[in-house]
Short mmCIF file of C-alpha atoms in Angstrom, two decimals:
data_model
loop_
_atom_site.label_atom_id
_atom_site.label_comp_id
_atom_site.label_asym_id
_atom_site.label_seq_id
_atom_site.Cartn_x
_atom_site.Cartn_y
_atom_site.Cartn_z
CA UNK A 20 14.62 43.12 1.63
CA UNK A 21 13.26 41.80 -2.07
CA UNK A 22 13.93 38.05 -2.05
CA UNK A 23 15.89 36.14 -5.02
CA UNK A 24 14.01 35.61 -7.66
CA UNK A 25 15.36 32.14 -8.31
CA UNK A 26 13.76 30.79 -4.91
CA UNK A 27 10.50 32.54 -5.89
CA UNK A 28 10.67 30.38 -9.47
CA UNK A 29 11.26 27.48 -8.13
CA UNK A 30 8.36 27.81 -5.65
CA UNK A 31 6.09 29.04 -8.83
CA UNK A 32 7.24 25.81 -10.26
CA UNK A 33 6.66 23.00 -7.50
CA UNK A 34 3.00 24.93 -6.88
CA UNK A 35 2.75 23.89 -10.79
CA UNK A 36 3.59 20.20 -10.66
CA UNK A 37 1.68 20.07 -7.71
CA UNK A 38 -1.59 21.68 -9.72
CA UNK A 39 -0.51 19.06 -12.72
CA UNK A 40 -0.26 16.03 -10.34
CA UNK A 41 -3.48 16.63 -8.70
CA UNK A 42 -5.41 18.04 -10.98
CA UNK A 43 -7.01 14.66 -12.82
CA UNK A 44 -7.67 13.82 -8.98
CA UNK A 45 -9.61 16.87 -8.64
CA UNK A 46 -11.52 16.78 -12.24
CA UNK A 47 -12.39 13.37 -11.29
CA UNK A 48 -13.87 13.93 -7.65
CA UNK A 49 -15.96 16.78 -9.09
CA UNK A 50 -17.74 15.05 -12.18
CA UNK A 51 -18.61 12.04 -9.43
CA UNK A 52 -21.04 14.59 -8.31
CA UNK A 53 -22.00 15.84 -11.58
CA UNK A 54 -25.53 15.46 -13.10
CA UNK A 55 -23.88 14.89 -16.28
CA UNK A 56 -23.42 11.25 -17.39
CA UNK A 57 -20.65 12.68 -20.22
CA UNK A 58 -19.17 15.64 -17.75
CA UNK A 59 -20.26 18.48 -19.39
CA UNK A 60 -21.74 21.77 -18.34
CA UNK A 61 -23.64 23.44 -16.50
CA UNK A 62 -22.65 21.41 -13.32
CA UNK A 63 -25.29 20.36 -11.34
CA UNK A 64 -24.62 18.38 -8.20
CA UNK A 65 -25.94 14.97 -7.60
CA UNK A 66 -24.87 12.14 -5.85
CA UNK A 67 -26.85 9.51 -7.96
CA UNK A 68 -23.92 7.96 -9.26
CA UNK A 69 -22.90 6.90 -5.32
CA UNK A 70 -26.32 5.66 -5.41
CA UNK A 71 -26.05 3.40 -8.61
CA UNK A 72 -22.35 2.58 -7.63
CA UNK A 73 -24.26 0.37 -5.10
CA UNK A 74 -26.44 -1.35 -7.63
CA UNK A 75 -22.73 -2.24 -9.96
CA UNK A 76 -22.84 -5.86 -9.17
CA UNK A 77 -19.60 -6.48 -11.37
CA UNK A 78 -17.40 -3.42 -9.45
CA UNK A 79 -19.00 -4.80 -5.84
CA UNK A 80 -17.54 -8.54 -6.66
CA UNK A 81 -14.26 -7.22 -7.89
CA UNK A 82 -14.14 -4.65 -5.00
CA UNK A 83 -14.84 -7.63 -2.83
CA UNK A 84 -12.24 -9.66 -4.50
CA UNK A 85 -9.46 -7.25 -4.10
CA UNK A 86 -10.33 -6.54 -0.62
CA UNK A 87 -10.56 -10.61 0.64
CA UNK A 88 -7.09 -10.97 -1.75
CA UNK A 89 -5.48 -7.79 0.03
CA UNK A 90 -6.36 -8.92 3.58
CA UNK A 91 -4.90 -12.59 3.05
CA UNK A 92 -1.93 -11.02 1.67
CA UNK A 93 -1.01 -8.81 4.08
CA UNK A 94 -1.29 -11.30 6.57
CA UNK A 95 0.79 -13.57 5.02
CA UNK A 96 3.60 -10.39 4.15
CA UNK A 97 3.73 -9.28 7.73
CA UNK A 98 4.24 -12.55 8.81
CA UNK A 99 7.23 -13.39 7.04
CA UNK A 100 8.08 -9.93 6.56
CA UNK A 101 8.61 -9.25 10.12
CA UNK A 102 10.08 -12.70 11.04
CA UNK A 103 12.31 -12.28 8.23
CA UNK A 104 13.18 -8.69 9.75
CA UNK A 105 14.25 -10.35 13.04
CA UNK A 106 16.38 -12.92 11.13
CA UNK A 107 18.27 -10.14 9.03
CA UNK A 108 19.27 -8.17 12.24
CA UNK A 109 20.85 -11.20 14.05
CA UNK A 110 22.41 -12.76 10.81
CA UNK A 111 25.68 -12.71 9.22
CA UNK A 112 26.38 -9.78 6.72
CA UNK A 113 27.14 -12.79 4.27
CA UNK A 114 23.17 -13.65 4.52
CA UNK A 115 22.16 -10.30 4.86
CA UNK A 116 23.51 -8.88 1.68
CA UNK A 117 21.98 -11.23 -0.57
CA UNK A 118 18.68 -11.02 0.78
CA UNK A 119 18.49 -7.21 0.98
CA UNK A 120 19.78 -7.43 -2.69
CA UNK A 121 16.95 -9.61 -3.84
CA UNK A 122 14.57 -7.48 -1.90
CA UNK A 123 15.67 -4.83 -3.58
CA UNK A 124 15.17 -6.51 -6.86
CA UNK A 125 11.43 -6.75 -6.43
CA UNK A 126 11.43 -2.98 -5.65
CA UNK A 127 13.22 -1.85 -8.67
CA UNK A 128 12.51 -4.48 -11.71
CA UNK A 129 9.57 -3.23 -13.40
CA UNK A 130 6.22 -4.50 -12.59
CA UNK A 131 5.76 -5.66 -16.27
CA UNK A 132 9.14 -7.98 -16.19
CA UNK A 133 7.89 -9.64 -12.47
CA UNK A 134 4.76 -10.57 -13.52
CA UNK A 135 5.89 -12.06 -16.54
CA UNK A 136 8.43 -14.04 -14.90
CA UNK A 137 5.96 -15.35 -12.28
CA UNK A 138 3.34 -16.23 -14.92
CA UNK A 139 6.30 -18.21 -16.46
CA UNK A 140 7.18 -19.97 -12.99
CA UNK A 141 3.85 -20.79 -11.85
CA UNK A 142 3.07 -22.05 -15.59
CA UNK A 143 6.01 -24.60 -15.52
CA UNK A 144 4.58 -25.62 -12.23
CA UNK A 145 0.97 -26.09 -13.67
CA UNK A 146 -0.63 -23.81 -11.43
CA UNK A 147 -1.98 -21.26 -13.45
CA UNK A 148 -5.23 -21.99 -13.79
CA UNK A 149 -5.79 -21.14 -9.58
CA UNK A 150 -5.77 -18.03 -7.46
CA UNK A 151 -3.01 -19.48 -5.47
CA UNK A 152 -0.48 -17.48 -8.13
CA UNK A 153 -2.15 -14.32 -7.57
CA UNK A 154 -2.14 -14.66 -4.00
CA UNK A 155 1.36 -15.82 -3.82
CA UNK A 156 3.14 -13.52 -6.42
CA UNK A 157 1.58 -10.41 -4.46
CA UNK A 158 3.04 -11.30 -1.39
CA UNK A 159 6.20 -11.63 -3.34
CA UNK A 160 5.53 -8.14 -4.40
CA UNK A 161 4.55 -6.54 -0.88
CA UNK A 162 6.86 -8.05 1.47
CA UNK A 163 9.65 -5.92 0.98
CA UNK A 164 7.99 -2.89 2.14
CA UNK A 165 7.19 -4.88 4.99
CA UNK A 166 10.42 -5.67 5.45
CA UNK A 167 11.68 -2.20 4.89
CA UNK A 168 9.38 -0.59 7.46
CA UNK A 169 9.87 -3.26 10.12
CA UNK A 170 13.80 -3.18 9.65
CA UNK A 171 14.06 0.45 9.91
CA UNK A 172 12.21 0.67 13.09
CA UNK A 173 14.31 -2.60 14.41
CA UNK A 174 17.88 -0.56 13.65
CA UNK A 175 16.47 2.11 15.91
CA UNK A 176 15.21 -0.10 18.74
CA UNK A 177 16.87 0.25 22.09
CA UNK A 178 18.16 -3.49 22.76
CA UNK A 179 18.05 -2.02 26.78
CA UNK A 180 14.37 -3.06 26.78
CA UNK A 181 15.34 -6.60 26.26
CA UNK A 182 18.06 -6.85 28.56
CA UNK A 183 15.99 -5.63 31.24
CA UNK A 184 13.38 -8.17 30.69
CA UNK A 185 15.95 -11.12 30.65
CA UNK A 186 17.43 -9.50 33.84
CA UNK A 187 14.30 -9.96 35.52
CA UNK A 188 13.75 -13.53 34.90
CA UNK A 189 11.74 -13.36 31.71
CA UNK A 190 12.39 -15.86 28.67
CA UNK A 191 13.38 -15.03 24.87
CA UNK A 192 10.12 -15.87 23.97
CA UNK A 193 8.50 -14.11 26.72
CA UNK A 194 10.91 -10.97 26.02
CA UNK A 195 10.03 -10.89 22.66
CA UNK A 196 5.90 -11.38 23.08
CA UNK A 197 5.57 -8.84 26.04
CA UNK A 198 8.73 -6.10 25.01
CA UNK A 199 9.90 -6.75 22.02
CA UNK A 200 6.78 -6.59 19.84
CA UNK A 201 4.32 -4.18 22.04
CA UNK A 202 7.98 -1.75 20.85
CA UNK A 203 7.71 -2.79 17.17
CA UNK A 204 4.12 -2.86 17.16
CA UNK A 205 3.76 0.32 14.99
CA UNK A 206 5.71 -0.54 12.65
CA UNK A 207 3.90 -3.70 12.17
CA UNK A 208 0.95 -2.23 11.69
CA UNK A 209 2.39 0.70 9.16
CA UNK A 210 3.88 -2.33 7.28
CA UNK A 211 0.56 -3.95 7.00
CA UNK A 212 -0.87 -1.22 5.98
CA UNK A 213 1.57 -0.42 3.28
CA UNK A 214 1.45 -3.88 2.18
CA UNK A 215 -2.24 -3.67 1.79
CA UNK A 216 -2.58 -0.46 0.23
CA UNK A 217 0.19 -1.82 -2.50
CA UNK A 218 -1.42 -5.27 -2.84
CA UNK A 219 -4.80 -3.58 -3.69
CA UNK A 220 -3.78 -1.36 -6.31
CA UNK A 221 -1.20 -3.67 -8.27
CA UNK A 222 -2.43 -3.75 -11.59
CA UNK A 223 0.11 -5.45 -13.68
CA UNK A 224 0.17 -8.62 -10.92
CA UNK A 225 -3.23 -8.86 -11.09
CA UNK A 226 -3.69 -8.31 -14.78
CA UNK A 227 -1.03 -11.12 -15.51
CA UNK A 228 -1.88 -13.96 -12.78
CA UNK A 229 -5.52 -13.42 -11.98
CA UNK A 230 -7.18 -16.61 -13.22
CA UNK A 231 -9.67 -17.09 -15.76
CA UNK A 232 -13.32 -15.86 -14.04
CA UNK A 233 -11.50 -13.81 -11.32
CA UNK A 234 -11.49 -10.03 -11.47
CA UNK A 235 -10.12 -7.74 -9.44
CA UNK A 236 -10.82 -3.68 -8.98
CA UNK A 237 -8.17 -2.46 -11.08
CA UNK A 238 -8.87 -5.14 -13.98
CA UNK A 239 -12.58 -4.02 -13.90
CA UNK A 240 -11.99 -0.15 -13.92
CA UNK A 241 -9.23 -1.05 -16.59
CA UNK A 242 -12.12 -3.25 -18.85
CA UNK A 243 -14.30 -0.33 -18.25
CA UNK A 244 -12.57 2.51 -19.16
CA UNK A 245 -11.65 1.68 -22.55
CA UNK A 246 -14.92 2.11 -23.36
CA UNK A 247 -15.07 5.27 -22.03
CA UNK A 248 -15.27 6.38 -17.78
CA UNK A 249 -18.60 6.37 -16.75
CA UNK A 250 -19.35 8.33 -13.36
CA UNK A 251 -20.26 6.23 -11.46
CA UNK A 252 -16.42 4.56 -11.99
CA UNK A 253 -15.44 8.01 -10.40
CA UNK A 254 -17.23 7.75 -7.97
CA UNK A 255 -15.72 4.69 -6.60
CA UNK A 256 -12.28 6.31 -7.65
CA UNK A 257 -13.29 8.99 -5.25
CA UNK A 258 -13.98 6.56 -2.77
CA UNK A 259 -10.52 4.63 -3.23
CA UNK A 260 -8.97 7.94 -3.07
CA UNK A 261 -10.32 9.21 0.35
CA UNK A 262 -9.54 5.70 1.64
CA UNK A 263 -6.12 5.84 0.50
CA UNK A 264 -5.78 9.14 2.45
CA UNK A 265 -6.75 7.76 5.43
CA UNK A 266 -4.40 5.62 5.23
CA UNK A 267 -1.48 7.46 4.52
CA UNK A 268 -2.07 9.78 7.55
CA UNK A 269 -2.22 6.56 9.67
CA UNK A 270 0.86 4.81 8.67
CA UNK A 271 2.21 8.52 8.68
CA UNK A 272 1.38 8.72 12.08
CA UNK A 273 2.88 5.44 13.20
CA UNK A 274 5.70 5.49 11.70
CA UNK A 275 6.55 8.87 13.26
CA UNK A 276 4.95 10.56 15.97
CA UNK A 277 2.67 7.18 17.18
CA UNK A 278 6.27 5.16 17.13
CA UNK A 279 8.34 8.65 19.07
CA UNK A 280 5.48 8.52 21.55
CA UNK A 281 5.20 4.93 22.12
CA UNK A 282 9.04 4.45 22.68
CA UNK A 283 9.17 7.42 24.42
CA UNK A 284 6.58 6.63 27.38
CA UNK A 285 7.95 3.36 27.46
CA UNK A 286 11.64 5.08 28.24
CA UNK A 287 10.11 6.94 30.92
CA UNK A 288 9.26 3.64 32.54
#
């Protein structure tokens, strides 16, 4: 039996955004092994540009720079973020709704309009002319995913586990160090990850609030590549990009199988 056409098209046409989104992905892993300083033809591979990548003193420091500002970031998100998550689940729905709306906020007002509202806060405050801005106005900008990741997986917990605990002589704060958080503890570690992964590449924070002498990854490519993308620039994109894979099949796999399994053997105790 001849299927409908009409399921045939649209597969033809999600194969086809698929080939559109990943296609300046591709183009630019392949010319990071290119010969060619310009791309052009006939390919020949090479993987000098790795090689001089190594020798970029200005992408090093800012790839330093974003790193050391990503890691104290999403420290400081998953803190909060997942004491904050606690808080929201034994609140009032009078609390709750206003802070899931402003949450919210962050997620959906444009990158562009945030920034320029922080620069404008941390301005009238006269601290513009520091990192602690930058530092501060991307945790603004990564803790609700923290939030949303650690919340979702809190909804779902069985409260059981606790009870048990308490039953057999064990504190709230021993309840919540030895059951509570070895059960959350991949979702913790998804939200960090998330958190890191968007601290690192936000562009328009950075751009806006980075002080005067600091530079971070994605305000060095973007300095660069007006004049042009040189290869060794995709070869560090190449880099980012296999990175950011990794991580998205970890925080795939603990917020869904790693968090099924972990619940589940700890049921079966």
């Amino acid at each position: 039996m001849r299927k409908p056409i009409a399921p045939r098209v649209l597969v033809g046409w999600l194969w086809g955004v698929m080939v559109v989104l990943a296609l300046p992905i591709l183009s630019m892993v392949v010319l990071s092994f290119n010969s060619s300083r310009y791309g052009t033809l006939p390919f020949h591979f090479t993987t000098h540009w790795y090689a001089q990548l190594g020798q970029d003193g200005a992408l090093i420091g800012a790839l330093e720079t974003s790193i050391t500002l990503a890691s104290e970031v999403t420290v400081i998100a998953v803190v909060i973020g997942t004491l904050l998550s606690f808080g929201l689940a034994k609140t009032s729905v009078v609390i709750k709704q206003p802070v899931n709306a402003l949450l919210l906020s962050v997620l959906t007002v444009p990158a562009l309009i945030l920034s320029a509202g922080l620069v404008s806060v941390f301005s009238f405050l006269g601290l513009s002319q520091t990192t602690l801005p930058l530092v501060l106005s991307s945790v603004v900008a990564s803790l609700p995913f923290v939030v949303l990741v650690v919340s979702g997986r809190l909804q779902d917990l069985d409260p059981r586990f606790a009870e048990a605990a308490r039953s057999l002589g064990a504190g709230p704060f021993r309840t919540f160090l030895t059951v509570t958080v070895p059960l959350m503890a991949p979702a913790i570690v998804a939200g960090a990850l998330l958190a890191f992964v968007m601290c690192f590449n936000n562009f328009a924070v950075q751009l806006f609030l980075a002080p005067i002498g600091v530079s971070t990854l994605p305000v060095q490519i973007y300095s660069m590549v007006r004049l042009g993308v040189t290869p060794d620039v995709n070869a560090l994109g190449t880099l980012i990009v296999a990175s950011t894979i990794v991580l998205i099949l970890l925080l795939h796999a603990l917020t869904g199988n790693a968090a099924k399994l972990f619940t589940s053997q700890n049921g079966a105790r």
